Short mmCIF file of N, CA, C and O in Angstrom, two decimals:
data_model
loop_
_atom_site.label_atom_id
_atom_site.label_comp_id
_atom_site.label_asym_id
_atom_site.label_seq_id
_atom_site.Cartn_x
_atom_site.Cartn_y
_atom_site.Cartn_z
N MET A 109 47.06 -104.63 12.03
CA MET A 109 47.07 -104.81 10.38
C MET A 109 47.63 -105.87 9.55
O MET A 109 48.69 -106.39 10.07
N LYS A 110 46.87 -106.98 8.86
CA LYS A 110 47.17 -107.90 8.72
C LYS A 110 47.25 -107.88 6.61
O LYS A 110 46.23 -107.01 6.35
N ILE A 111 47.91 -108.38 6.21
CA ILE A 111 48.32 -107.96 4.89
C ILE A 111 48.59 -109.43 4.40
O ILE A 111 49.41 -110.42 4.63
N LYS A 112 47.42 -109.93 3.18
CA LYS A 112 47.65 -111.24 2.54
C LYS A 112 49.10 -111.21 1.73
O LYS A 112 49.14 -110.37 1.13
N ILE A 113 50.21 -112.22 2.13
CA ILE A 113 51.22 -111.98 1.33
C ILE A 113 51.00 -112.03 -0.33
O ILE A 113 51.61 -111.46 -0.94
N ASN A 114 50.07 -112.70 -1.08
CA ASN A 114 49.86 -112.62 -2.35
C ASN A 114 49.16 -111.36 -2.80
O ASN A 114 49.22 -111.16 -3.96
N ASP A 115 48.85 -110.52 -1.55
CA ASP A 115 48.38 -109.18 -2.33
C ASP A 115 49.88 -108.07 -2.51
O ASP A 115 49.23 -107.01 -2.73
N ILE A 116 50.78 -108.58 -2.05
CA ILE A 116 52.09 -107.60 -2.14
C ILE A 116 52.61 -107.87 -3.57
O ILE A 116 52.95 -108.82 -3.87
N PRO A 117 52.23 -106.62 -4.32
CA PRO A 117 52.69 -106.78 -5.73
C PRO A 117 54.34 -106.82 -5.79
O PRO A 117 54.91 -106.31 -4.70
N LYS A 118 54.80 -107.33 -7.02
CA LYS A 118 56.24 -107.17 -7.28
C LYS A 118 56.65 -105.74 -6.69
O LYS A 118 57.81 -105.57 -6.17
N GLU A 119 56.27 -104.71 -7.38
CA GLU A 119 57.09 -103.17 -6.90
C GLU A 119 56.51 -102.59 -5.30
O GLU A 119 56.84 -101.71 -4.94
N GLY A 120 55.69 -103.55 -4.59
CA GLY A 120 55.72 -103.18 -3.28
C GLY A 120 54.03 -102.75 -3.04
O GLY A 120 53.46 -102.42 -4.22
N LEU A 121 53.94 -102.50 -1.84
CA LEU A 121 52.15 -101.94 -1.22
C LEU A 121 52.20 -100.72 -0.51
O LEU A 121 53.09 -100.98 0.54
N THR A 122 51.43 -99.65 -0.72
CA THR A 122 51.27 -98.89 0.27
C THR A 122 49.84 -98.94 0.77
O THR A 122 49.14 -98.88 -0.14
N ILE A 123 49.83 -98.86 1.91
CA ILE A 123 48.72 -98.61 2.62
C ILE A 123 48.76 -97.68 3.84
O ILE A 123 49.81 -97.13 4.43
N GLU A 124 47.35 -96.75 3.79
CA GLU A 124 47.65 -95.35 4.95
C GLU A 124 46.09 -95.93 5.50
O GLU A 124 45.06 -95.98 4.90
N GLU A 125 46.36 -95.62 6.71
CA GLU A 125 45.40 -95.49 7.51
C GLU A 125 45.19 -94.89 8.98
O GLU A 125 46.25 -94.51 9.52
N LYS A 126 44.00 -94.53 9.70
CA LYS A 126 44.14 -93.90 10.80
C LYS A 126 43.41 -95.04 11.72
O LYS A 126 42.52 -95.49 11.68
N LYS A 127 44.39 -94.71 13.23
CA LYS A 127 43.81 -95.88 14.41
C LYS A 127 43.70 -94.83 15.43
O LYS A 127 44.57 -94.06 15.43
N ASP A 128 42.65 -95.28 16.39
CA ASP A 128 42.73 -94.69 17.58
C ASP A 128 43.84 -95.07 18.34
O ASP A 128 44.14 -96.67 18.37
N ALA A 129 44.36 -94.48 19.38
CA ALA A 129 45.70 -95.15 20.64
C ALA A 129 44.80 -96.54 20.92
O ALA A 129 45.89 -97.19 21.25
N SER A 130 43.76 -96.33 21.54
CA SER A 130 43.30 -97.34 22.32
C SER A 130 43.44 -98.85 21.27
O SER A 130 43.50 -100.09 21.84
N GLU A 131 43.02 -98.78 20.12
CA GLU A 131 43.30 -99.88 18.96
C GLU A 131 44.59 -100.40 19.16
O GLU A 131 45.04 -101.39 18.76
N LEU A 132 45.59 -99.67 19.39
CA LEU A 132 46.73 -100.11 19.10
C LEU A 132 47.79 -100.29 20.50
O LEU A 132 48.52 -100.73 20.58
N ASP A 133 46.74 -100.14 21.38
CA ASP A 133 47.16 -100.57 22.81
C ASP A 133 48.22 -99.69 23.58
O ASP A 133 49.46 -99.98 23.84
N LEU A 134 48.08 -98.26 22.93
CA LEU A 134 48.97 -97.02 23.27
C LEU A 134 48.37 -96.16 24.05
O LEU A 134 48.80 -94.97 24.54
N ALA A 135 47.04 -96.59 24.79
CA ALA A 135 46.56 -95.83 25.80
C ALA A 135 47.33 -95.65 27.23
O ALA A 135 47.77 -96.41 27.92
N ARG A 136 47.59 -94.22 27.53
CA ARG A 136 48.55 -93.88 28.93
C ARG A 136 47.96 -92.68 29.58
O ARG A 136 47.05 -92.11 29.13
N ASP A 137 48.32 -93.01 30.97
CA ASP A 137 47.47 -91.82 32.13
C ASP A 137 48.35 -90.59 31.64
O ASP A 137 47.66 -89.58 32.18
N ASP A 138 49.51 -90.83 31.52
CA ASP A 138 50.28 -89.44 31.41
C ASP A 138 50.44 -88.91 29.83
O ASP A 138 51.22 -87.77 29.97
N LEU A 139 49.81 -89.48 28.99
CA LEU A 139 50.07 -89.01 27.44
C LEU A 139 48.60 -89.19 26.94
O LEU A 139 48.30 -90.40 27.04
N LYS A 140 48.18 -88.16 26.24
CA LYS A 140 47.10 -88.37 25.69
C LYS A 140 47.06 -88.06 24.33
O LYS A 140 47.78 -87.38 23.55
N PHE A 141 46.70 -89.00 23.09
CA PHE A 141 46.54 -89.14 21.92
C PHE A 141 45.33 -88.31 21.44
O PHE A 141 44.19 -88.36 21.80
N VAL A 142 45.74 -86.70 20.81
CA VAL A 142 44.62 -86.07 20.65
C VAL A 142 43.83 -86.17 19.37
O VAL A 142 42.66 -85.99 19.27
N THR A 143 44.66 -86.86 18.50
CA THR A 143 44.24 -86.98 17.00
C THR A 143 44.30 -88.61 16.60
O THR A 143 45.03 -89.22 17.52
N PRO A 144 43.64 -88.94 15.73
CA PRO A 144 43.86 -90.54 15.51
C PRO A 144 45.34 -90.78 15.23
O PRO A 144 45.90 -89.79 14.60
N ILE A 145 45.91 -91.75 15.13
CA ILE A 145 47.53 -91.82 14.66
C ILE A 145 47.46 -92.26 13.30
O ILE A 145 46.90 -93.14 12.79
N ALA A 146 48.08 -91.17 12.21
CA ALA A 146 48.01 -91.59 11.06
C ALA A 146 49.10 -92.71 10.38
O ALA A 146 50.32 -92.17 11.14
N ILE A 147 48.81 -93.68 10.09
CA ILE A 147 49.97 -94.55 9.84
C ILE A 147 50.01 -95.20 8.15
O ILE A 147 48.95 -95.06 7.46
N SER A 148 51.41 -94.70 7.76
CA SER A 148 51.43 -95.23 6.39
C SER A 148 52.66 -96.33 6.32
O SER A 148 53.40 -96.30 7.12
N VAL A 149 52.10 -97.22 5.81
CA VAL A 149 52.94 -98.50 5.35
C VAL A 149 53.40 -98.94 4.12
O VAL A 149 52.64 -98.95 3.05
N PHE A 150 54.73 -99.15 3.74
CA PHE A 150 55.34 -99.34 2.61
C PHE A 150 55.83 -100.84 2.79
O PHE A 150 56.52 -100.91 3.56
N ILE A 151 55.01 -101.81 2.04
CA ILE A 151 55.85 -103.26 2.37
C ILE A 151 56.05 -103.91 0.95
O ILE A 151 55.54 -103.83 0.30
N ASN A 152 57.32 -104.45 1.06
CA ASN A 152 57.42 -105.20 -0.10
C ASN A 152 57.96 -106.55 0.09
O ASN A 152 58.40 -106.78 1.40
N ARG A 153 58.43 -107.42 -0.76
CA ARG A 153 58.71 -108.77 -0.20
C ARG A 153 59.74 -109.56 -1.47
O ARG A 153 60.02 -109.22 -2.63
N ASP A 154 60.65 -110.41 -0.79
CA ASP A 154 61.70 -110.72 -1.69
C ASP A 154 61.80 -112.47 -1.11
O ASP A 154 62.22 -112.73 0.09
N LYS A 155 61.11 -113.23 -1.94
CA LYS A 155 61.21 -114.72 -1.56
C LYS A 155 60.54 -115.00 -0.22
O LYS A 155 59.39 -114.82 -0.19
N ASP A 156 61.02 -115.21 0.83
CA ASP A 156 60.84 -115.62 2.06
C ASP A 156 60.84 -114.63 3.16
O ASP A 156 60.50 -114.91 4.35
N GLU A 157 60.91 -113.11 2.77
CA GLU A 157 61.19 -112.34 3.59
C GLU A 157 60.14 -111.27 3.14
O GLU A 157 59.99 -110.89 1.59
N ALA A 158 59.73 -110.42 4.11
CA ALA A 158 59.01 -109.15 3.85
C ALA A 158 59.46 -107.90 4.43
O ALA A 158 59.89 -108.24 5.88
N TYR A 159 59.62 -106.76 3.96
CA TYR A 159 59.94 -105.71 4.61
C TYR A 159 58.95 -104.65 4.70
O TYR A 159 58.58 -104.43 3.70
N ALA A 160 58.95 -104.11 5.68
CA ALA A 160 57.81 -103.06 6.13
C ALA A 160 58.57 -101.71 6.49
O ALA A 160 59.11 -101.60 7.51
N HIS A 161 58.39 -100.64 5.81
CA HIS A 161 58.54 -99.30 6.41
C HIS A 161 57.36 -98.46 6.79
O HIS A 161 56.36 -98.23 6.12
N VAL A 162 57.32 -98.18 8.13
CA VAL A 162 56.43 -97.74 8.72
C VAL A 162 56.25 -96.24 9.27
O VAL A 162 57.30 -95.83 10.04
N THR A 163 55.41 -95.14 9.15
CA THR A 163 55.62 -94.05 9.47
C THR A 163 54.07 -94.01 10.20
O THR A 163 53.06 -93.91 9.80
N ALA A 164 54.47 -93.51 11.54
CA ALA A 164 53.29 -92.89 12.31
C ALA A 164 53.54 -91.52 12.85
O ALA A 164 54.51 -91.45 13.16
N GLY A 165 52.17 -90.82 12.88
CA GLY A 165 52.27 -89.64 13.25
C GLY A 165 50.95 -89.30 13.99
O GLY A 165 49.71 -89.63 13.57
N GLY A 166 50.79 -87.91 14.66
CA GLY A 166 49.56 -87.38 15.08
C GLY A 166 50.07 -86.40 16.04
O GLY A 166 51.28 -85.94 15.86
N LYS A 167 49.17 -85.92 17.02
CA LYS A 167 49.07 -85.20 18.05
C LYS A 167 49.28 -85.69 19.30
O LYS A 167 47.99 -86.51 19.36
N ILE A 168 49.91 -85.56 20.48
CA ILE A 168 49.74 -85.79 21.63
C ILE A 168 49.60 -84.88 22.70
O ILE A 168 50.13 -83.48 22.39
N GLU A 169 48.96 -85.07 23.70
CA GLU A 169 48.89 -84.02 25.01
C GLU A 169 49.60 -84.64 25.86
O GLU A 169 49.37 -85.77 26.50
N ALA A 170 50.39 -83.93 26.63
CA ALA A 170 51.56 -84.68 27.77
C ALA A 170 51.30 -83.45 29.17
O ALA A 170 50.93 -82.32 28.59
N ILE A 171 51.77 -83.76 30.06
CA ILE A 171 51.55 -83.05 31.21
C ILE A 171 53.33 -82.72 31.70
O ILE A 171 54.32 -83.72 31.79
N CYS A 172 53.28 -81.44 31.77
CA CYS A 172 54.94 -80.99 32.18
C CYS A 172 55.18 -81.46 33.52
O CYS A 172 54.25 -81.47 34.46
N GLY A 173 56.26 -82.11 33.67
CA GLY A 173 56.52 -82.60 35.10
C GLY A 173 57.07 -81.31 36.00
O GLY A 173 56.89 -81.96 37.16
N CYS A 174 57.25 -80.37 35.53
CA CYS A 174 57.63 -79.14 36.73
C CYS A 174 56.24 -78.39 37.26
O CYS A 174 56.28 -78.28 37.92
N CYS A 175 55.51 -77.82 35.57
CA CYS A 175 54.50 -76.93 36.18
C CYS A 175 52.87 -77.83 36.16
O CYS A 175 52.08 -77.20 36.53
N LEU A 176 53.24 -78.98 35.86
CA LEU A 176 51.88 -79.59 35.65
C LEU A 176 50.86 -79.38 34.88
O LEU A 176 49.75 -79.44 34.38
N SER A 177 51.38 -78.22 33.80
CA SER A 177 50.37 -77.85 32.66
C SER A 177 50.55 -78.67 31.69
O SER A 177 51.49 -79.73 31.09
N ALA A 178 49.38 -78.96 30.81
CA ALA A 178 49.30 -79.76 29.51
C ALA A 178 49.67 -79.14 28.40
O ALA A 178 49.64 -77.66 28.45
N TYR A 179 50.21 -79.77 27.49
CA TYR A 179 50.65 -79.10 26.32
C TYR A 179 50.78 -80.09 25.03
O TYR A 179 50.73 -81.31 25.45
N GLY A 180 50.80 -79.45 23.98
CA GLY A 180 50.49 -80.35 22.81
C GLY A 180 51.79 -80.57 22.09
O GLY A 180 52.49 -79.49 22.00
N ILE A 181 51.95 -81.65 21.25
CA ILE A 181 53.03 -81.87 20.54
C ILE A 181 52.81 -82.50 19.31
O ILE A 181 52.25 -83.57 19.70
N ASP A 182 53.31 -82.05 18.16
CA ASP A 182 53.13 -83.38 17.18
C ASP A 182 54.40 -84.37 17.03
O ASP A 182 55.40 -83.78 17.49
N PHE A 183 54.00 -85.15 16.62
CA PHE A 183 55.04 -86.58 16.54
C PHE A 183 55.10 -87.21 15.39
O PHE A 183 53.84 -87.03 14.73
N LYS A 184 56.17 -87.49 14.70
CA LYS A 184 56.25 -88.28 13.74
C LYS A 184 57.35 -89.15 14.04
O LYS A 184 58.41 -88.99 14.26
N LYS A 185 56.85 -90.55 13.80
CA LYS A 185 58.16 -91.66 13.99
C LYS A 185 58.12 -92.67 12.65
O LYS A 185 57.01 -93.05 12.34
N ASP A 186 59.43 -92.90 12.56
CA ASP A 186 59.31 -94.12 11.35
C ASP A 186 60.01 -95.42 11.93
O ASP A 186 60.71 -95.38 12.74
N PHE A 187 59.54 -96.45 11.61
CA PHE A 187 60.15 -97.93 11.96
C PHE A 187 60.15 -98.70 10.89
O PHE A 187 59.44 -98.34 9.58
N ASP A 188 61.14 -99.63 10.89
CA ASP A 188 61.50 -100.35 9.70
C ASP A 188 61.60 -102.03 10.45
O ASP A 188 62.04 -101.95 11.52
N PHE A 189 60.64 -102.74 9.85
CA PHE A 189 60.53 -104.01 10.23
C PHE A 189 60.73 -105.35 9.30
O PHE A 189 60.67 -105.00 8.06
N SER A 190 61.14 -106.45 9.48
CA SER A 190 61.37 -107.46 8.39
C SER A 190 60.73 -108.50 9.22
O SER A 190 60.54 -109.13 10.36
N TYR A 191 60.06 -109.68 8.16
CA TYR A 191 59.10 -110.59 8.69
C TYR A 191 59.54 -111.93 7.48
O TYR A 191 59.94 -112.20 6.39
N ASP A 192 59.69 -113.04 8.85
CA ASP A 192 59.94 -114.65 7.91
C ASP A 192 58.77 -114.86 7.29
O ASP A 192 57.88 -115.04 8.36
N LEU A 193 58.74 -115.22 6.15
CA LEU A 193 57.30 -115.36 5.42
C LEU A 193 57.26 -116.99 5.48
O LEU A 193 56.25 -117.66 4.91
N ARG A 194 58.35 -117.81 5.72
CA ARG A 194 58.13 -119.28 5.56
C ARG A 194 56.83 -119.77 6.20
O ARG A 194 56.87 -119.68 7.29
N GLY A 195 56.26 -120.33 5.49
CA GLY A 195 55.09 -121.20 6.14
C GLY A 195 53.77 -120.64 6.25
O GLY A 195 53.06 -120.78 6.99
N LYS A 196 53.69 -119.12 5.88
CA LYS A 196 52.63 -118.03 6.10
C LYS A 196 52.10 -117.71 5.03
O LYS A 196 52.56 -117.43 3.92
N THR A 197 50.55 -117.28 5.23
CA THR A 197 50.07 -116.79 4.08
C THR A 197 49.56 -115.23 4.26
O THR A 197 49.09 -114.55 3.45
N VAL A 198 49.86 -114.85 5.58
CA VAL A 198 49.64 -113.50 6.26
C VAL A 198 50.90 -112.85 6.84
O VAL A 198 51.40 -113.52 7.57
N VAL A 199 50.85 -111.38 6.67
CA VAL A 199 51.96 -110.92 7.26
C VAL A 199 51.03 -110.19 8.31
O VAL A 199 49.99 -109.00 8.13
N ASP A 200 51.34 -109.96 9.83
CA ASP A 200 50.51 -109.17 10.76
C ASP A 200 51.46 -108.36 11.44
O ASP A 200 52.23 -108.45 11.86
N LEU A 201 51.36 -107.08 10.75
CA LEU A 201 52.10 -106.02 11.31
C LEU A 201 52.05 -105.52 12.90
O LEU A 201 52.94 -104.92 13.29
N THR A 202 51.11 -106.31 13.55
CA THR A 202 51.11 -105.99 15.17
C THR A 202 51.96 -106.99 15.91
O THR A 202 51.86 -106.92 17.20
N ASP A 203 52.34 -107.75 14.97
CA ASP A 203 53.20 -108.81 15.92
C ASP A 203 54.64 -108.21 16.07
O ASP A 203 55.26 -107.53 15.64
#
């Protein structure tokens, strides 16, 4: 996800989207994403830095290591990132 620095207003910017696990390079043999991953980003900036709070969630299917049965589980994870903006016009949240 790329965001133009000039598109981030003073009060910050919220973006929500859904991505397939393959688009995010998260495909694995032992774990299957059953639903697209819901991503919510709040990004704000202060002079030469941007700060992003990202929440990702969805449903995964995993295989039990003991009985080898498949089971589903909901997940939700928060991430916080900071970016140096000096000399840039775009923030790439996938970096």
